[in-house]
């Protein structure tokens, strides 16, 4: 992200549940061997996966501009290596360069979802055939598959510990019945931006998840089915990712006024100023930030945005480093 600073003679703890996704531009794909043919196919698959991960949506695979670049996928790679997963499956780990990918997504009018993403709690119960059980660290099969699926979509999640406090607050029967009041009480124990709750049941050769995703007082039903545990985990992760991407990813606006004047108070000295500018410049929705005026600890900044200010603010608000005041256009800096 470009940052231009016009700075002259300016020298004169809030808890956040949003999470920074590490390895956002890294993906892993299975390969048969280390031959050139297998590597070429894997790089093409990795390119598609990273586009989905960075944008938050599978719709990018229908974008002609992006798919036209797949043949040039190698030019976007910064590193690659072979490794084995827990099942000894050979995988190619591919890391892509963030800046060229962002330029490509912008040029293709595709959404871009930054590394600061909302944290989601997962409250899930399953029917094992003999009894109903919760999904957590002790439920290794579902826990492992869901964690991998969430990681592949760049979704920060937390599972309940399912200690005595959780079990008393939310018995498995209440979770299975999706009793919202009981679930809400259990959710309050953990700091997050939202949660998904649901139940998994096997019907014949098919697995089904039915539940819902709650964010900012909005509720979205999730009802997906698949022929295997890994595929169902991917369906659940995909449903959550598509919903959150629609809310938080930024689509570059073209042919409209992209300027926004931001006033920020609480900027104490040069190091605080640098931290603020670095924070803004790291946001995918801010193309340029420059200082217009400094009055005491209050700065007036001119921002050039890739999307609307509301899109940008929806993501910034997650971190709670900028707090909206009662005065329109004035925000408090709390690094």
mmCIF file of C-alpha atoms in Angstrom, residues 68-269:
data_model
loop_
_atom_site.group_PDB
_atom_site.id
_atom_site.type_symbol
_atom_site.label_atom_id
_atom_site.label_comp_id
_atom_site.label_asym_id
_atom_site.label_seq_id
_atom_site.Cartn_x
_atom_site.Cartn_y
_atom_site.Cartn_z
ATOM 1 C CA UNK A 68 -6.672 -15.046 -17.312
ATOM 2 C CA UNK A 69 -3.693 -14.496 -15.002
ATOM 3 C CA UNK A 70 -3.550 -18.090 -13.810
ATOM 4 C CA UNK A 71 -1.117 -19.021 -16.575
ATOM 5 C CA UNK A 72 1.222 -16.382 -15.113
ATOM 6 C CA UNK A 73 0.777 -17.558 -11.510
ATOM 7 C CA UNK A 74 4.525 -18.157 -11.086
ATOM 8 C CA UNK A 75 5.184 -14.443 -11.477
ATOM 9 C CA UNK A 76 3.179 -13.763 -8.302
ATOM 10 C CA UNK A 77 5.100 -16.251 -6.138
ATOM 11 C CA UNK A 78 7.662 -15.197 -3.558
ATOM 12 C CA UNK A 79 8.563 -18.696 -2.299
ATOM 13 C CA UNK A 80 7.542 -22.334 -2.423
ATOM 14 C CA UNK A 81 8.568 -25.521 -0.666
ATOM 15 C CA UNK A 82 7.498 -29.141 -0.276
ATOM 16 C CA UNK A 83 6.348 -30.477 3.085
ATOM 17 C CA UNK A 84 4.385 -33.350 4.612
ATOM 18 C CA UNK A 85 1.141 -32.971 6.540
ATOM 19 C CA UNK A 86 0.063 -35.017 9.568
ATOM 20 C CA UNK A 87 -1.067 -37.875 7.310
ATOM 21 C CA UNK A 88 2.260 -37.877 5.415
ATOM 22 C CA UNK A 89 0.575 -36.393 2.336
ATOM 23 C CA UNK A 90 3.076 -34.474 0.198
ATOM 24 C CA UNK A 91 2.085 -30.824 -0.137
ATOM 25 C CA UNK A 92 3.387 -27.795 -1.955
ATOM 26 C CA UNK A 93 3.417 -24.708 0.259
ATOM 27 C CA UNK A 94 3.213 -21.572 -1.885
ATOM 28 C CA UNK A 95 3.597 -17.981 -0.669
ATOM 29 C CA UNK A 96 2.410 -15.231 -2.988
ATOM 30 C CA UNK A 97 3.461 -11.572 -3.033
ATOM 31 C CA UNK A 98 0.797 -9.422 -1.416
ATOM 32 C CA UNK A 99 1.241 -6.164 -3.349
ATOM 33 C CA UNK A 100 0.961 -7.591 -6.899
ATOM 34 C CA UNK A 101 -2.050 -9.665 -5.847
ATOM 35 C CA UNK A 102 -3.779 -6.594 -4.468
ATOM 36 C CA UNK A 103 -3.117 -4.657 -7.660
ATOM 37 C CA UNK A 104 -4.508 -7.579 -9.669
ATOM 38 C CA UNK A 105 -7.675 -7.838 -7.569
ATOM 39 C CA UNK A 106 -8.252 -4.091 -7.807
ATOM 40 C CA UNK A 107 -7.810 -4.136 -11.578
ATOM 41 C CA UNK A 108 -10.322 -6.987 -11.808
ATOM 42 C CA UNK A 109 -12.910 -5.137 -9.674
ATOM 43 C CA UNK A 110 -12.725 -7.988 -7.163
ATOM 44 C CA UNK A 111 -13.114 -7.632 -3.379
ATOM 45 C CA UNK A 112 -10.037 -7.450 -1.157
ATOM 46 C CA UNK A 113 -10.208 -8.548 2.463
ATOM 47 C CA UNK A 114 -7.294 -7.480 4.633
ATOM 48 C CA UNK A 115 -5.449 -9.448 7.294
ATOM 49 C CA UNK A 116 -7.417 -7.861 10.162
ATOM 50 C CA UNK A 117 -10.476 -10.092 10.328
ATOM 51 C CA UNK A 118 -13.280 -10.678 12.832
ATOM 52 C CA UNK A 119 -12.864 -13.463 15.359
ATOM 53 C CA UNK A 120 -15.600 -16.102 15.348
ATOM 54 C CA UNK A 121 -16.569 -18.536 18.097
ATOM 55 C CA UNK A 122 -17.641 -22.040 16.974
ATOM 56 C CA UNK A 123 -20.274 -23.780 19.111
ATOM 57 C CA UNK A 124 -20.994 -27.085 17.404
ATOM 58 C CA UNK A 125 -22.492 -30.400 18.486
ATOM 59 C CA UNK A 126 -22.464 -33.666 16.566
ATOM 60 C CA UNK A 127 -24.441 -36.882 16.629
ATOM 61 C CA UNK A 128 -21.924 -39.703 16.766
ATOM 62 C CA UNK A 129 -24.600 -42.334 16.146
ATOM 63 C CA UNK A 130 -24.669 -43.400 19.776
ATOM 64 C CA UNK A 131 -24.811 -40.046 21.537
ATOM 65 C CA UNK A 132 -24.544 -36.319 21.046
ATOM 66 C CA UNK A 133 -21.170 -34.714 21.698
ATOM 67 C CA UNK A 134 -19.650 -31.240 21.512
ATOM 68 C CA UNK A 135 -16.905 -30.331 19.048
ATOM 69 C CA UNK A 136 -13.747 -29.112 20.747
ATOM 70 C CA UNK A 137 -10.094 -29.948 21.222
ATOM 71 C CA UNK A 138 -10.985 -33.384 22.617
ATOM 72 C CA UNK A 139 -13.079 -34.167 19.543
ATOM 73 C CA UNK A 140 -10.008 -34.486 17.371
ATOM 74 C CA UNK A 141 -11.588 -35.485 14.047
ATOM 75 C CA UNK A 142 -14.081 -32.658 13.653
ATOM 76 C CA UNK A 143 -11.875 -30.155 15.478
ATOM 77 C CA UNK A 144 -8.926 -30.863 13.164
ATOM 78 C CA UNK A 145 -10.973 -30.733 9.954
ATOM 79 C CA UNK A 146 -12.815 -27.559 10.922
ATOM 80 C CA UNK A 147 -9.599 -25.827 11.997
ATOM 81 C CA UNK A 148 -7.910 -26.683 8.691
ATOM 82 C CA UNK A 149 -10.937 -25.508 6.705
ATOM 83 C CA UNK A 150 -11.085 -22.205 8.603
ATOM 84 C CA UNK A 151 -7.341 -21.660 8.153
ATOM 85 C CA UNK A 152 -7.669 -22.290 4.412
ATOM 86 C CA UNK A 153 -10.249 -19.495 4.160
ATOM 87 C CA UNK A 154 -8.276 -17.144 6.410
ATOM 88 C CA UNK A 155 -10.852 -17.233 9.209
ATOM 89 C CA UNK A 156 -9.668 -16.664 12.803
ATOM 90 C CA UNK A 157 -11.807 -18.865 15.074
ATOM 91 C CA UNK A 158 -11.911 -20.048 18.667
ATOM 92 C CA UNK A 159 -13.514 -23.176 20.089
ATOM 93 C CA UNK A 160 -14.945 -23.293 23.622
ATOM 94 C CA UNK A 161 -12.760 -25.080 26.142
ATOM 95 C CA UNK A 162 -15.769 -27.180 27.173
ATOM 96 C CA UNK A 163 -14.678 -27.196 30.789
ATOM 97 C CA UNK A 164 -17.159 -27.466 33.635
ATOM 98 C CA UNK A 165 -18.182 -23.813 33.308
ATOM 99 C CA UNK A 166 -19.085 -24.270 29.633
ATOM 100 C CA UNK A 167 -20.885 -27.541 30.265
ATOM 101 C CA UNK A 168 -22.984 -25.965 33.007
ATOM 102 C CA UNK A 169 -23.766 -22.869 30.942
ATOM 103 C CA UNK A 170 -24.636 -24.832 27.816
ATOM 104 C CA UNK A 171 -25.497 -28.530 28.163
ATOM 105 C CA UNK A 172 -25.087 -30.452 24.925
ATOM 106 C CA UNK A 173 -28.864 -30.889 24.716
ATOM 107 C CA UNK A 174 -29.336 -27.105 24.663
ATOM 108 C CA UNK A 175 -26.699 -26.667 21.979
ATOM 109 C CA UNK A 176 -28.214 -29.477 19.944
ATOM 110 C CA UNK A 177 -31.606 -27.793 20.228
ATOM 111 C CA UNK A 178 -30.033 -24.448 19.204
ATOM 112 C CA UNK A 179 -31.647 -22.659 22.150
ATOM 113 C CA UNK A 180 -30.409 -19.144 21.467
ATOM 114 C CA UNK A 181 -30.737 -17.701 24.963
ATOM 115 C CA UNK A 182 -28.636 -20.514 26.423
ATOM 116 C CA UNK A 183 -26.053 -20.181 23.651
ATOM 117 C CA UNK A 184 -25.841 -16.406 24.108
ATOM 118 C CA UNK A 185 -25.089 -16.838 27.816
ATOM 119 C CA UNK A 186 -22.274 -19.283 27.032
ATOM 120 C CA UNK A 187 -20.885 -17.062 24.260
ATOM 121 C CA UNK A 188 -20.508 -14.116 26.649
ATOM 122 C CA UNK A 189 -17.631 -15.886 28.394
ATOM 123 C CA UNK A 190 -15.348 -15.438 25.372
ATOM 124 C CA UNK A 191 -14.365 -12.200 23.633
ATOM 125 C CA UNK A 192 -15.092 -12.292 19.914
ATOM 126 C CA UNK A 193 -16.875 -10.393 17.167
ATOM 127 C CA UNK A 194 -19.514 -13.049 16.509
ATOM 128 C CA UNK A 195 -20.253 -16.743 16.664
ATOM 129 C CA UNK A 196 -21.546 -19.690 14.687
ATOM 130 C CA UNK A 197 -23.688 -22.358 16.350
ATOM 131 C CA UNK A 198 -25.005 -25.550 14.850
ATOM 132 C CA UNK A 199 -25.324 -29.311 14.861
ATOM 133 C CA UNK A 200 -23.838 -31.997 12.654
ATOM 134 C CA UNK A 201 -25.684 -35.187 11.845
ATOM 135 C CA UNK A 202 -24.931 -38.073 9.500
ATOM 136 C CA UNK A 203 -27.855 -39.209 7.367
ATOM 137 C CA UNK A 204 -26.935 -42.266 5.367
ATOM 138 C CA UNK A 205 -23.734 -41.470 3.493
ATOM 139 C CA UNK A 206 -24.162 -37.714 3.844
ATOM 140 C CA UNK A 207 -23.213 -35.262 6.589
ATOM 141 C CA UNK A 208 -25.354 -32.212 7.305
ATOM 142 C CA UNK A 209 -24.701 -29.030 9.302
ATOM 143 C CA UNK A 210 -27.630 -26.844 10.310
ATOM 144 C CA UNK A 211 -27.209 -23.723 12.376
ATOM 145 C CA UNK A 212 -26.629 -20.011 12.120
ATOM 146 C CA UNK A 213 -24.020 -17.231 12.129
ATOM 147 C CA UNK A 214 -24.518 -14.151 14.307
ATOM 148 C CA UNK A 215 -22.654 -10.858 13.807
ATOM 149 C CA UNK A 216 -23.579 -7.344 14.904
ATOM 150 C CA UNK A 217 -27.111 -8.435 15.815
ATOM 151 C CA UNK A 218 -27.638 -9.894 12.345
ATOM 152 C CA UNK A 219 -28.380 -13.600 11.987
ATOM 153 C CA UNK A 220 -27.802 -15.771 8.944
ATOM 154 C CA UNK A 221 -28.938 -19.377 8.576
ATOM 155 C CA UNK A 222 -26.342 -21.974 7.530
ATOM 156 C CA UNK A 223 -27.586 -25.296 6.156
ATOM 157 C CA UNK A 224 -25.030 -27.293 4.166
ATOM 158 C CA UNK A 225 -24.432 -30.944 3.313
ATOM 159 C CA UNK A 226 -21.505 -32.958 1.953
ATOM 160 C CA UNK A 227 -20.411 -36.524 1.335
ATOM 161 C CA UNK A 228 -17.469 -36.493 3.759
ATOM 162 C CA UNK A 229 -16.231 -34.842 6.940
ATOM 163 C CA UNK A 230 -13.526 -32.718 5.198
ATOM 164 C CA UNK A 231 -15.995 -31.561 2.546
ATOM 165 C CA UNK A 232 -18.574 -30.569 5.157
ATOM 166 C CA UNK A 233 -15.916 -28.678 7.130
ATOM 167 C CA UNK A 234 -15.052 -26.784 3.936
ATOM 168 C CA UNK A 235 -18.740 -26.024 3.343
ATOM 169 C CA UNK A 236 -19.129 -24.596 6.847
ATOM 170 C CA UNK A 237 -15.980 -22.488 6.514
ATOM 171 C CA UNK A 238 -17.084 -21.334 3.091
ATOM 172 C CA UNK A 239 -20.487 -20.216 4.333
ATOM 173 C CA UNK A 240 -18.908 -18.160 7.119
ATOM 174 C CA UNK A 241 -16.231 -16.697 4.829
ATOM 175 C CA UNK A 242 -18.715 -15.671 2.128
ATOM 176 C CA UNK A 243 -20.939 -13.948 4.676
ATOM 177 C CA UNK A 244 -18.106 -12.030 6.379
ATOM 178 C CA UNK A 245 -16.410 -11.134 3.102
ATOM 179 C CA UNK A 246 -19.650 -9.616 1.881
ATOM 180 C CA UNK A 247 -19.631 -7.435 4.997
ATOM 181 C CA UNK A 248 -15.932 -6.561 5.372
ATOM 182 C CA UNK A 249 -14.121 -6.959 2.035
ATOM 183 C CA UNK A 250 -13.508 -3.768 0.066
ATOM 184 C CA UNK A 251 -14.255 -3.433 -3.640
ATOM 185 C CA UNK A 252 -12.320 -0.651 -5.331
ATOM 186 C CA UNK A 253 -14.576 2.131 -6.574
ATOM 187 C CA UNK A 254 -13.858 3.663 -9.960
ATOM 188 C CA UNK A 255 -15.087 6.909 -11.429
ATOM 189 C CA UNK A 256 -16.318 8.274 -8.082
ATOM 190 C CA UNK A 257 -14.898 10.599 -5.448
ATOM 191 C CA UNK A 258 -12.684 8.429 -3.233
ATOM 192 C CA UNK A 259 -11.483 11.186 -0.897
ATOM 193 C CA UNK A 260 -12.279 11.374 2.795
ATOM 194 C CA UNK A 261 -11.179 13.888 5.431
ATOM 195 C CA UNK A 262 -10.473 12.269 8.784
ATOM 196 C CA UNK A 263 -9.827 14.105 12.049
ATOM 197 C CA UNK A 264 -8.050 12.132 14.752
ATOM 198 C CA UNK A 265 -7.444 13.238 18.340
ATOM 199 C CA UNK A 266 -5.126 11.709 20.937
ATOM 200 C CA UNK A 267 -2.011 11.662 18.729
ATOM 201 C CA UNK A 268 0.752 12.308 21.256
ATOM 202 C CA UNK A 269 4.074 13.022 19.557
#
